[in-house]
Amino acid sequence: MNLAYTERQRAFRAEIRGWLSEHIPKTPLQSFDTAEGFAQHREWERTLHSGRWSMVTWPQALGGRGCDLIEWLIFEEEYWRAGAPLRVNQNGIFLLGPTLMDYGTQEQKARFLPRMASGEDVWAQGWSEPGAGSDMAAIRCTAVQDGDSYVVNGQKIWSTRAVWADWLFGLFRTAPESKRHHGLSFLLLPLRSPGITVRPIKQLNGQTGFAEIFFDNVRVPLENRLGAEGAGWQVAMATAGFERGLMLRSPARFQETARALAALYQQRKARDGGVDPVLGEAVARAWMDAEAYALSTYATACRLQKGGHIGAESSTNKVFWSELDVRMHETALRLAGPFAELTGGAPLAVDHGHWLEGFMFAQSGPIYAGTNEIQRNIIAERMLGMPRS
């Protein structure tokens, strides 16, 4: 691993910085958990695509730039440093996209990936069901073959952004008598198909970031299956690896949060003339942890580029970044003191309520992408070789 950037990488960084400075919306976009905000973010995806920045690691023929992982990390650093909008299609471009690259047919790649890169199709994830949250092997939603289609029945829940998304990817039981992780298949469904009902679920802030989805004899063409029939678990584990590994939560996200936290600490110190040393230590720890995560990711990227693989260690990544995110936002609210609970519309809200919103979202980090309890079991059994309890 070389810690010095090449001339080409520095030029690439300058190109990104220049493009972002010209194109980032002057007015912050609304939350993509609202209809208006979702439309604004979809438009931002189109703008990114027009500059070929929507998914830089994809092949040019599929809407990308063919960048390597180090260039992707550089892109992410500039993207977060510039304060660019969050990515509304992250389930598609960061999770399903890489899975399609590995398991999709040529027809599926050509059909789905360019529209994903351009923002024409925004994807939601269909893993959780009532009674099958982190334990995906308990999935009961069925997809029974009938001619050249599957007939899907059942329910999914806690599907992020499904209220306004166009497509859903998820696991369905194609062998109804099968148990656990056997007999599952990975299907791709248009959310406007006849027989699908999408019901919004309101969050604590009143916005509809989640949805439950009901399937009533929904017909899905066989050609919409990703991977072999009954091999859905293997495909889904690849998707989960991308979710817990490098792509979904780039280190730049946490480095920028750590810098903002340090700035908040300085503001508090200037205002009050001093801050509890315990909070100062927490800020320093957050900054070091974010930098350590970034260096670790660079090391992993270098190893992958040399033909290595990322396996169970993606679980250590997921535990680390999700708990780091919680600690940083807890520290920020302690620094904000009595103003911490003010929302964005309040005149005295700290950073327009940004930290409070981040704190609420950070609570979900140890839960989604497989709970941290499950990840610790994986680390214990697959990385440390400890016996199953």
mmCIF file of C-alpha atoms in Angstrom:
data_model
loop_
_atom_site.group_PDB
_atom_site.id
_atom_site.type_symbol
_atom_site.label_atom_id
_atom_site.label_comp_id
_atom_site.label_asym_id
_atom_site.label_seq_id
_atom_site.Cartn_x
_atom_site.Cartn_y
_atom_site.Cartn_z
ATOM 1 C CA MET A 1 0.000 0.000 0.000
ATOM 2 C CA ASN A 2 1.488 3.322 -1.172
ATOM 3 C CA LEU A 3 0.372 6.267 0.975
ATOM 4 C CA ALA A 4 1.328 8.863 -1.677
ATOM 5 C CA TYR A 5 -1.113 9.801 -4.458
ATOM 6 C CA THR A 6 0.081 9.631 -8.051
ATOM 7 C CA GLU A 7 -0.051 12.588 -10.454
ATOM 8 C CA ARG A 8 -3.000 10.964 -12.209
ATOM 9 C CA GLN A 9 -4.873 10.570 -8.919
ATOM 10 C CA ARG A 10 -4.224 14.200 -7.984
ATOM 11 C CA ALA A 11 -5.511 15.317 -11.394
ATOM 12 C CA PHE A 12 -8.578 13.135 -10.934
ATOM 13 C CA ARG A 13 -9.234 14.767 -7.558
ATOM 14 C CA ALA A 14 -8.940 18.245 -9.100
ATOM 15 C CA GLU A 15 -11.390 17.314 -11.871
ATOM 16 C CA ILE A 16 -13.981 16.102 -9.359
ATOM 17 C CA ARG A 17 -13.555 19.164 -7.177
ATOM 18 C CA GLY A 18 -14.030 21.486 -10.128
ATOM 19 C CA TRP A 19 -17.150 19.731 -11.400
ATOM 20 C CA LEU A 20 -18.783 19.589 -7.974
ATOM 21 C CA SER A 21 -18.114 23.277 -7.315
ATOM 22 C CA GLU A 22 -20.071 24.134 -10.467
ATOM 23 C CA HIS A 23 -22.975 21.725 -10.104
ATOM 24 C CA ILE A 24 -23.877 21.210 -6.427
ATOM 25 C CA PRO A 25 -27.340 22.718 -5.825
ATOM 26 C CA LYS A 26 -27.129 26.163 -4.225
ATOM 27 C CA THR A 27 -30.104 25.357 -1.991
ATOM 28 C CA PRO A 28 -29.947 22.152 0.097
ATOM 29 C CA LEU A 29 -32.344 19.497 -1.153
ATOM 30 C CA GLN A 30 -35.297 18.445 0.957
ATOM 31 C CA SER A 31 -35.302 15.052 2.688
ATOM 32 C CA PHE A 32 -35.713 12.203 0.242
ATOM 33 C CA ASP A 33 -38.246 10.782 2.670
ATOM 34 C CA THR A 34 -40.715 13.289 1.213
ATOM 35 C CA ALA A 35 -42.230 13.264 -2.274
ATOM 36 C CA GLU A 36 -40.700 16.652 -3.138
ATOM 37 C CA GLY A 37 -37.283 15.727 -1.752
ATOM 38 C CA PHE A 38 -37.314 12.377 -3.533
ATOM 39 C CA ALA A 39 -37.958 14.116 -6.865
ATOM 40 C CA GLN A 40 -35.161 16.623 -6.157
ATOM 41 C CA HIS A 41 -32.689 13.851 -5.374
ATOM 42 C CA ARG A 42 -33.674 11.896 -8.486
ATOM 43 C CA GLU A 43 -32.931 15.038 -10.503
ATOM 44 C CA TRP A 44 -29.531 15.285 -8.751
ATOM 45 C CA GLU A 45 -28.808 11.689 -9.805
ATOM 46 C CA ARG A 46 -29.508 12.721 -13.394
ATOM 47 C CA THR A 47 -27.152 15.680 -13.047
ATOM 48 C CA LEU A 48 -24.410 13.422 -11.664
ATOM 49 C CA HIS A 49 -24.963 11.037 -14.554
ATOM 50 C CA SER A 50 -24.665 13.852 -17.074
ATOM 51 C CA GLY A 51 -21.109 14.388 -15.815
ATOM 52 C CA ARG A 52 -20.506 10.590 -15.620
ATOM 53 C CA TRP A 53 -20.070 10.825 -11.846
ATOM 54 C CA SER A 54 -23.070 8.744 -10.776
ATOM 55 C CA MET A 55 -21.088 5.497 -10.363
ATOM 56 C CA VAL A 56 -17.460 6.029 -11.186
ATOM 57 C CA THR A 57 -16.294 2.408 -10.813
ATOM 58 C CA TRP A 58 -18.718 0.979 -13.368
ATOM 59 C CA PRO A 59 -17.594 0.322 -16.950
ATOM 60 C CA GLN A 60 -18.104 3.228 -19.332
ATOM 61 C CA ALA A 61 -20.544 1.161 -21.416
ATOM 62 C CA LEU A 62 -22.810 0.887 -18.377
ATOM 63 C CA GLY A 63 -22.731 4.564 -17.445
ATOM 64 C CA GLY A 64 -19.563 4.720 -15.363
ATOM 65 C CA ARG A 65 -15.945 5.818 -15.758
ATOM 66 C CA GLY A 66 -14.128 2.533 -15.190
ATOM 67 C CA CYS A 67 -12.309 3.906 -12.127
ATOM 68 C CA ASP A 68 -10.470 1.664 -9.681
ATOM 69 C CA LEU A 69 -11.227 1.474 -5.958
ATOM 70 C CA ILE A 70 -8.601 4.056 -4.984
ATOM 71 C CA GLU A 71 -10.148 6.537 -7.417
ATOM 72 C CA TRP A 72 -13.537 5.723 -5.955
ATOM 73 C CA LEU A 73 -12.233 6.563 -2.472
ATOM 74 C CA ILE A 74 -10.866 9.865 -3.822
ATOM 75 C CA PHE A 75 -14.221 10.621 -5.435
ATOM 76 C CA GLU A 76 -16.020 9.930 -2.159
ATOM 77 C CA GLU A 77 -13.655 12.182 -0.223
ATOM 78 C CA GLU A 78 -14.339 15.082 -2.574
ATOM 79 C CA TYR A 79 -18.061 14.359 -2.676
ATOM 80 C CA TRP A 80 -18.441 14.466 1.100
ATOM 81 C CA ARG A 81 -16.013 17.362 1.536
ATOM 82 C CA ALA A 82 -18.118 19.412 -0.903
ATOM 83 C CA GLY A 83 -21.316 18.705 1.043
ATOM 84 C CA ALA A 84 -23.016 17.160 -2.000
ATOM 85 C CA PRO A 85 -26.529 15.660 -1.579
ATOM 86 C CA LEU A 86 -27.038 12.175 -0.185
ATOM 87 C CA ARG A 87 -27.609 9.469 -2.800
ATOM 88 C CA VAL A 88 -31.276 8.507 -3.068
ATOM 89 C CA ASN A 89 -30.459 5.406 -5.136
ATOM 90 C CA GLN A 90 -27.844 3.971 -2.780
ATOM 91 C CA ASN A 91 -29.676 0.639 -2.514
ATOM 92 C CA GLY A 92 -29.369 0.295 -6.267
ATOM 93 C CA ILE A 93 -25.938 1.660 -7.119
ATOM 94 C CA PHE A 94 -24.056 0.469 -4.036
ATOM 95 C CA LEU A 95 -25.805 -2.848 -3.283
ATOM 96 C CA LEU A 96 -27.707 -4.280 -6.244
ATOM 97 C CA GLY A 97 -25.329 -2.836 -8.845
ATOM 98 C CA PRO A 98 -22.231 -4.751 -7.683
ATOM 99 C CA THR A 99 -24.395 -7.880 -7.221
ATOM 100 C CA LEU A 100 -25.621 -7.603 -10.814
ATOM 101 C CA MET A 101 -22.014 -7.268 -11.958
ATOM 102 C CA ASP A 102 -21.198 -10.607 -10.290
ATOM 103 C CA TYR A 103 -24.389 -12.616 -10.828
ATOM 104 C CA GLY A 104 -26.356 -10.951 -13.626
ATOM 105 C CA THR A 105 -26.580 -12.157 -17.193
ATOM 106 C CA GLN A 106 -25.343 -9.836 -19.943
ATOM 107 C CA GLU A 107 -28.977 -9.059 -20.760
ATOM 108 C CA GLN A 108 -29.730 -8.172 -17.133
ATOM 109 C CA LYS A 109 -26.670 -5.919 -16.856
ATOM 110 C CA ALA A 110 -27.567 -4.072 -20.049
ATOM 111 C CA ARG A 111 -31.204 -3.804 -19.020
ATOM 112 C CA PHE A 112 -30.846 -2.588 -15.434
ATOM 113 C CA LEU A 113 -27.469 -0.945 -14.800
ATOM 114 C CA PRO A 114 -27.585 2.038 -17.222
ATOM 115 C CA ARG A 115 -31.059 3.042 -16.000
ATOM 116 C CA MET A 116 -29.811 2.686 -12.407
ATOM 117 C CA ALA A 117 -26.797 4.889 -13.105
ATOM 118 C CA SER A 118 -28.938 7.594 -14.714
ATOM 119 C CA GLY A 119 -31.477 7.720 -11.889
ATOM 120 C CA GLU A 120 -34.310 6.593 -14.171
ATOM 121 C CA ASP A 121 -34.859 3.561 -11.908
ATOM 122 C CA VAL A 122 -34.552 3.982 -8.152
ATOM 123 C CA TRP A 123 -34.404 0.730 -6.192
ATOM 124 C CA ALA A 124 -35.636 -0.385 -2.787
ATOM 125 C CA GLN A 125 -34.517 -3.423 -0.839
ATOM 126 C CA GLY A 126 -36.928 -6.227 0.119
ATOM 127 C CA TRP A 127 -35.276 -8.274 2.834
ATOM 128 C CA SER A 128 -37.249 -7.869 6.071
ATOM 129 C CA GLU A 129 -40.599 -9.498 6.719
ATOM 130 C CA PRO A 130 -42.771 -9.674 9.821
ATOM 131 C CA GLY A 131 -40.919 -12.402 11.769
ATOM 132 C CA ALA A 132 -37.849 -12.268 9.516
ATOM 133 C CA GLY A 133 -35.776 -9.198 10.182
ATOM 134 C CA SER A 134 -32.098 -9.894 10.698
ATOM 135 C CA ASP A 135 -32.881 -13.611 10.424
ATOM 136 C CA MET A 136 -33.408 -13.625 6.667
ATOM 137 C CA ALA A 137 -33.463 -17.427 6.639
ATOM 138 C CA ALA A 138 -36.954 -17.156 8.195
ATOM 139 C CA ILE A 139 -38.370 -15.548 5.033
ATOM 140 C CA ARG A 140 -41.877 -16.783 4.181
ATOM 141 C CA CYS A 141 -42.788 -14.698 1.126
ATOM 142 C CA THR A 142 -43.383 -17.228 -1.673
ATOM 143 C CA ALA A 143 -42.716 -17.138 -5.420
ATOM 144 C CA VAL A 144 -44.208 -20.210 -7.096
ATOM 145 C CA GLN A 145 -43.382 -20.883 -10.746
ATOM 146 C CA ASP A 146 -46.349 -20.858 -13.127
ATOM 147 C CA GLY A 147 -45.324 -21.113 -16.783
ATOM 148 C CA ASP A 148 -42.813 -18.424 -17.621
ATOM 149 C CA SER A 149 -43.507 -16.425 -14.429
ATOM 150 C CA TYR A 150 -43.349 -16.631 -10.659
ATOM 151 C CA VAL A 151 -46.520 -15.859 -8.702
ATOM 152 C CA VAL A 152 -45.504 -13.912 -5.593
ATOM 153 C CA ASN A 153 -47.517 -13.740 -2.367
ATOM 154 C CA GLY A 154 -46.684 -12.424 1.085
ATOM 155 C CA GLN A 155 -45.394 -9.289 2.758
ATOM 156 C CA LYS A 156 -42.172 -7.320 3.128
ATOM 157 C CA ILE A 157 -41.660 -4.597 5.721
ATOM 158 C CA TRP A 158 -39.201 -1.820 6.677
ATOM 159 C CA SER A 159 -38.283 -1.321 3.044
ATOM 160 C CA THR A 160 -36.314 1.920 2.836
ATOM 161 C CA ARG A 161 -37.509 4.442 0.221
ATOM 162 C CA ALA A 162 -40.024 1.947 -1.228
ATOM 163 C CA VAL A 163 -42.778 4.566 -1.041
ATOM 164 C CA TRP A 164 -41.491 6.329 -4.169
ATOM 165 C CA ALA A 165 -38.966 3.845 -5.578
ATOM 166 C CA ASP A 166 -39.501 2.179 -8.961
ATOM 167 C CA TRP A 167 -38.128 -1.324 -8.381
ATOM 168 C CA LEU A 168 -37.556 -3.769 -5.534
ATOM 169 C CA PHE A 169 -34.936 -6.502 -5.157
ATOM 170 C CA GLY A 170 -35.414 -9.178 -2.556
ATOM 171 C CA LEU A 171 -35.441 -12.793 -1.453
ATOM 172 C CA PHE A 172 -38.458 -15.020 -2.017
ATOM 173 C CA ARG A 173 -39.090 -18.687 -1.218
ATOM 174 C CA THR A 174 -39.369 -20.473 -4.573
ATOM 175 C CA ALA A 175 -39.469 -23.917 -2.924
ATOM 176 C CA PRO A 176 -42.438 -23.508 -0.547
ATOM 177 C CA GLU A 177 -41.558 -26.589 1.572
ATOM 178 C CA SER A 178 -37.928 -25.595 2.008
ATOM 179 C CA LYS A 179 -36.448 -24.496 5.310
ATOM 180 C CA ARG A 180 -34.091 -21.762 6.407
ATOM 181 C CA HIS A 181 -31.654 -20.551 3.735
ATOM 182 C CA HIS A 182 -32.512 -23.311 1.234
ATOM 183 C CA GLY A 183 -35.060 -22.862 -1.559
ATOM 184 C CA LEU A 184 -34.771 -19.072 -1.762
ATOM 185 C CA SER A 185 -34.385 -17.060 -4.977
ATOM 186 C CA PHE A 186 -33.347 -13.462 -5.633
ATOM 187 C CA LEU A 187 -35.994 -11.615 -7.683
ATOM 188 C CA LEU A 188 -36.261 -8.141 -9.243
ATOM 189 C CA LEU A 189 -39.776 -6.634 -9.243
ATOM 190 C CA PRO A 190 -41.259 -3.393 -10.590
ATOM 191 C CA LEU A 191 -43.091 -1.821 -7.640
ATOM 192 C CA ARG A 192 -45.973 -0.712 -9.876
ATOM 193 C CA SER A 193 -46.846 -4.304 -10.844
ATOM 194 C CA PRO A 194 -50.530 -5.334 -10.543
ATOM 195 C CA GLY A 195 -51.130 -6.957 -7.145
ATOM 196 C CA ILE A 196 -48.518 -4.895 -5.252
ATOM 197 C CA THR A 197 -49.675 -2.570 -2.470
ATOM 198 C CA VAL A 198 -47.106 -0.195 -0.939
ATOM 199 C CA ARG A 199 -48.145 1.212 2.432
ATOM 200 C CA PRO A 200 -45.979 4.025 3.919
ATOM 201 C CA ILE A 201 -44.682 3.730 7.498
ATOM 202 C CA LYS A 202 -44.128 7.039 9.271
ATOM 203 C CA GLN A 203 -40.945 7.595 11.270
ATOM 204 C CA LEU A 204 -40.673 9.525 14.543
ATOM 205 C CA ASN A 205 -40.197 12.734 12.531
ATOM 206 C CA GLY A 206 -43.436 12.114 10.608
ATOM 207 C CA GLN A 207 -41.691 11.399 7.306
ATOM 208 C CA THR A 208 -42.231 8.164 5.408
ATOM 209 C CA GLY A 209 -38.773 6.719 5.074
ATOM 210 C CA PHE A 210 -40.057 3.125 5.167
ATOM 211 C CA ALA A 211 -42.857 1.102 3.662
ATOM 212 C CA GLU A 212 -44.506 -2.267 4.005
ATOM 213 C CA ILE A 213 -45.246 -4.065 0.757
ATOM 214 C CA PHE A 214 -48.013 -6.593 0.161
ATOM 215 C CA PHE A 215 -47.911 -9.075 -2.735
ATOM 216 C CA ASP A 216 -51.191 -10.583 -3.957
ATOM 217 C CA ASN A 217 -50.621 -13.003 -6.853
ATOM 218 C CA VAL A 218 -47.995 -10.732 -8.402
ATOM 219 C CA ARG A 219 -46.558 -12.193 -11.618
ATOM 220 C CA VAL A 220 -42.806 -11.790 -12.081
ATOM 221 C CA PRO A 221 -41.117 -13.058 -15.293
ATOM 222 C CA LEU A 222 -38.505 -15.795 -14.774
ATOM 223 C CA GLU A 223 -36.004 -13.559 -16.537
ATOM 224 C CA ASN A 224 -36.186 -11.242 -13.487
ATOM 225 C CA ARG A 225 -34.466 -13.839 -11.284
ATOM 226 C CA LEU A 226 -30.868 -12.987 -10.413
ATOM 227 C CA GLY A 227 -28.733 -16.123 -10.172
ATOM 228 C CA ALA A 228 -29.977 -19.687 -10.240
ATOM 229 C CA GLU A 229 -33.301 -20.741 -8.758
ATOM 230 C CA GLY A 230 -32.799 -21.720 -5.129
ATOM 231 C CA ALA A 231 -29.419 -19.938 -4.988
ATOM 232 C CA GLY A 232 -30.849 -16.706 -3.645
ATOM 233 C CA TRP A 233 -29.107 -17.005 -0.299
ATOM 234 C CA GLN A 234 -25.687 -16.993 -1.942
ATOM 235 C CA VAL A 235 -26.610 -13.953 -4.055
ATOM 236 C CA ALA A 236 -28.086 -12.131 -1.050
ATOM 237 C CA MET A 237 -24.957 -12.783 1.023
ATOM 238 C CA ALA A 238 -22.931 -11.117 -1.720
ATOM 239 C CA THR A 239 -25.266 -8.107 -1.534
ATOM 240 C CA ALA A 240 -24.946 -8.056 2.253
ATOM 241 C CA GLY A 241 -21.162 -8.152 1.885
ATOM 242 C CA PHE A 242 -21.297 -5.007 -0.264
ATOM 243 C CA GLU A 243 -23.627 -3.398 2.297
ATOM 244 C CA ARG A 244 -21.325 -4.120 5.225
ATOM 245 C CA GLY A 245 -18.062 -3.774 3.365
ATOM 246 C CA LEU A 246 -16.717 -0.851 1.368
ATOM 247 C CA MET A 247 -19.382 0.592 -0.868
ATOM 248 C CA LEU A 248 -22.379 1.685 1.189
ATOM 249 C CA ARG A 249 -20.567 3.607 3.901
ATOM 250 C CA SER A 250 -17.388 5.112 2.556
ATOM 251 C CA PRO A 251 -14.902 6.402 5.178
ATOM 252 C CA ALA A 252 -15.224 9.949 3.820
ATOM 253 C CA ARG A 253 -18.696 10.127 5.348
ATOM 254 C CA PHE A 254 -17.261 9.610 8.840
ATOM 255 C CA GLN A 255 -14.179 11.756 8.268
ATOM 256 C CA GLU A 256 -16.422 14.703 7.391
ATOM 257 C CA THR A 257 -18.607 14.064 10.431
ATOM 258 C CA ALA A 258 -15.473 13.993 12.620
ATOM 259 C CA ARG A 259 -14.307 17.331 11.148
ATOM 260 C CA ALA A 260 -17.731 18.873 11.788
ATOM 261 C CA LEU A 261 -17.614 17.514 15.341
ATOM 262 C CA ALA A 262 -14.225 19.143 15.926
ATOM 263 C CA ALA A 263 -15.642 22.423 14.605
ATOM 264 C CA LEU A 264 -18.595 22.138 16.981
ATOM 265 C CA TYR A 265 -16.172 21.565 19.858
ATOM 266 C CA GLN A 266 -14.260 24.733 18.926
ATOM 267 C CA GLN A 267 -17.507 26.734 18.753
ATOM 268 C CA ARG A 268 -18.531 25.511 22.183
ATOM 269 C CA LYS A 269 -15.080 26.277 23.597
ATOM 270 C CA ALA A 270 -15.135 29.796 22.142
ATOM 271 C CA ARG A 271 -18.615 30.433 23.488
ATOM 272 C CA ASP A 272 -18.121 29.087 27.019
ATOM 273 C CA GLY A 273 -14.385 29.536 27.465
ATOM 274 C CA GLY A 274 -13.885 25.867 28.231
ATOM 275 C CA VAL A 275 -15.349 22.408 27.674
ATOM 276 C CA ASP A 276 -15.414 19.296 29.852
ATOM 277 C CA PRO A 277 -12.121 17.465 29.077
ATOM 278 C CA VAL A 278 -14.088 14.230 28.726
ATOM 279 C CA LEU A 279 -15.859 15.714 25.698
ATOM 280 C CA GLY A 280 -12.532 16.869 24.272
ATOM 281 C CA GLU A 281 -11.214 13.320 24.532
ATOM 282 C CA ALA A 282 -14.350 11.980 22.833
ATOM 283 C CA VAL A 283 -13.884 14.387 19.914
ATOM 284 C CA ALA A 284 -10.217 13.423 19.528
ATOM 285 C CA ARG A 285 -11.126 9.745 19.692
ATOM 286 C CA ALA A 286 -13.792 10.201 17.006
ATOM 287 C CA TRP A 287 -11.323 11.931 14.692
ATOM 288 C CA MET A 288 -8.698 9.197 15.160
ATOM 289 C CA ASP A 289 -11.261 6.418 14.655
ATOM 290 C CA ALA A 290 -12.506 8.002 11.419
ATOM 291 C CA GLU A 291 -8.949 8.337 10.114
ATOM 292 C CA ALA A 292 -8.161 4.749 11.140
ATOM 293 C CA TYR A 293 -11.236 3.512 9.287
ATOM 294 C CA ALA A 294 -10.136 5.436 6.189
ATOM 295 C CA LEU A 295 -6.626 3.927 6.266
ATOM 296 C CA SER A 296 -8.063 0.466 6.839
ATOM 297 C CA THR A 297 -10.343 0.924 3.814
ATOM 298 C CA TYR A 298 -7.434 2.045 1.642
ATOM 299 C CA ALA A 299 -5.550 -1.104 2.698
ATOM 300 C CA THR A 300 -8.549 -3.277 1.844
ATOM 301 C CA ALA A 301 -8.969 -1.545 -1.535
ATOM 302 C CA CYS A 302 -5.312 -2.164 -2.373
ATOM 303 C CA ARG A 303 -5.655 -5.814 -1.448
ATOM 304 C CA LEU A 304 -8.807 -6.221 -3.564
ATOM 305 C CA GLN A 305 -7.091 -4.610 -6.550
ATOM 306 C CA LYS A 306 -4.366 -7.237 -6.271
ATOM 307 C CA GLY A 307 -6.942 -10.017 -6.504
ATOM 308 C CA GLY A 308 -7.815 -10.415 -2.845
ATOM 309 C CA HIS A 309 -11.299 -10.871 -1.426
ATOM 310 C CA ILE A 310 -13.350 -9.401 1.372
ATOM 311 C CA GLY A 311 -15.297 -11.971 3.338
ATOM 312 C CA ALA A 312 -16.319 -12.112 6.965
ATOM 313 C CA GLU A 313 -14.209 -9.053 7.739
ATOM 314 C CA SER A 314 -17.001 -6.973 6.210
ATOM 315 C CA SER A 315 -18.761 -7.663 9.516
ATOM 316 C CA THR A 316 -15.982 -5.921 11.467
ATOM 317 C CA ASN A 317 -16.357 -2.924 9.128
ATOM 318 C CA LYS A 318 -20.076 -2.772 9.737
ATOM 319 C CA VAL A 319 -19.774 -2.949 13.532
ATOM 320 C CA PHE A 320 -17.006 -0.323 13.514
ATOM 321 C CA TRP A 321 -18.637 2.350 11.319
ATOM 322 C CA SER A 322 -22.119 1.948 12.769
ATOM 323 C CA GLU A 323 -20.948 2.312 16.376
ATOM 324 C CA LEU A 324 -18.558 5.135 15.457
ATOM 325 C CA ASP A 325 -21.498 7.009 13.929
ATOM 326 C CA VAL A 326 -23.523 6.641 17.140
ATOM 327 C CA ARG A 327 -20.607 7.801 19.337
ATOM 328 C CA MET A 328 -19.924 10.872 17.202
ATOM 329 C CA HIS A 329 -23.546 12.032 17.265
ATOM 330 C CA GLU A 330 -23.891 11.360 20.993
ATOM 331 C CA THR A 331 -20.807 13.528 21.569
ATOM 332 C CA ALA A 332 -22.256 16.269 19.353
ATOM 333 C CA LEU A 333 -25.506 16.363 21.321
ATOM 334 C CA ARG A 334 -23.573 16.562 24.591
ATOM 335 C CA LEU A 335 -21.614 19.509 23.159
ATOM 336 C CA ALA A 336 -24.858 21.154 22.069
ATOM 337 C CA GLY A 337 -26.137 20.920 25.649
ATOM 338 C CA PRO A 338 -29.600 22.400 26.200
ATOM 339 C CA PHE A 339 -29.923 23.242 22.488
ATOM 340 C CA ALA A 340 -29.436 19.632 21.374
ATOM 341 C CA GLU A 341 -33.115 18.780 21.103
ATOM 342 C CA LEU A 342 -34.073 21.767 18.938
ATOM 343 C CA THR A 343 -35.139 20.788 15.433
ATOM 344 C CA GLY A 344 -34.103 22.572 12.266
ATOM 345 C CA GLY A 345 -36.883 25.149 12.331
ATOM 346 C CA ALA A 346 -35.970 26.501 15.787
ATOM 347 C CA PRO A 347 -33.913 29.742 15.782
ATOM 348 C CA LEU A 348 -31.352 28.397 18.279
ATOM 349 C CA ALA A 349 -31.051 24.924 16.739
ATOM 350 C CA VAL A 350 -27.414 23.837 16.483
ATOM 351 C CA ASP A 351 -26.330 23.549 12.829
ATOM 352 C CA HIS A 352 -29.997 23.761 11.746
ATOM 353 C CA GLY A 353 -30.836 20.551 13.651
ATOM 354 C CA HIS A 354 -28.355 18.553 11.577
ATOM 355 C CA TRP A 355 -26.853 16.789 14.595
ATOM 356 C CA LEU A 356 -30.229 15.806 16.015
ATOM 357 C CA GLU A 357 -31.321 14.335 12.675
ATOM 358 C CA GLY A 358 -27.995 12.526 12.392
ATOM 359 C CA PHE A 359 -28.328 11.167 15.911
ATOM 360 C CA MET A 360 -31.758 9.708 15.157
ATOM 361 C CA PHE A 361 -30.524 8.119 11.932
ATOM 362 C CA ALA A 362 -27.370 6.778 13.617
ATOM 363 C CA GLN A 363 -29.539 4.719 15.975
ATOM 364 C CA SER A 364 -30.517 2.542 13.018
ATOM 365 C CA GLY A 365 -26.901 1.820 12.043
ATOM 366 C CA PRO A 366 -26.331 -1.049 14.483
ATOM 367 C CA ILE A 367 -29.614 -2.599 13.260
ATOM 368 C CA TYR A 368 -29.749 -2.389 9.456
ATOM 369 C CA ALA A 369 -27.441 -4.383 7.178
ATOM 370 C CA GLY A 370 -27.686 -7.192 9.751
ATOM 371 C CA THR A 371 -27.738 -6.325 13.447
ATOM 372 C CA ASN A 372 -24.398 -5.906 15.170
ATOM 373 C CA GLU A 373 -25.256 -8.880 17.391
ATOM 374 C CA ILE A 374 -25.436 -11.038 14.261
ATOM 375 C CA GLN A 375 -22.190 -9.496 12.968
ATOM 376 C CA ARG A 376 -20.415 -10.318 16.236
ATOM 377 C CA ASN A 377 -21.569 -13.924 15.909
ATOM 378 C CA ILE A 378 -20.105 -13.993 12.381
ATOM 379 C CA ILE A 379 -16.826 -12.503 13.615
ATOM 380 C CA ALA A 380 -16.637 -15.022 16.471
ATOM 381 C CA GLU A 381 -17.394 -18.075 14.344
ATOM 382 C CA ARG A 382 -15.874 -17.315 10.935
ATOM 383 C CA MET A 383 -12.941 -15.076 11.788
ATOM 384 C CA LEU A 384 -11.948 -16.226 15.280
ATOM 385 C CA GLY A 385 -12.967 -19.874 14.889
ATOM 386 C CA MET A 386 -14.982 -19.913 18.093
ATOM 387 C CA PRO A 387 -17.644 -22.625 18.516
ATOM 388 C CA ARG A 388 -21.294 -21.850 17.777
ATOM 389 C CA SER A 389 -23.081 -21.220 21.080
#
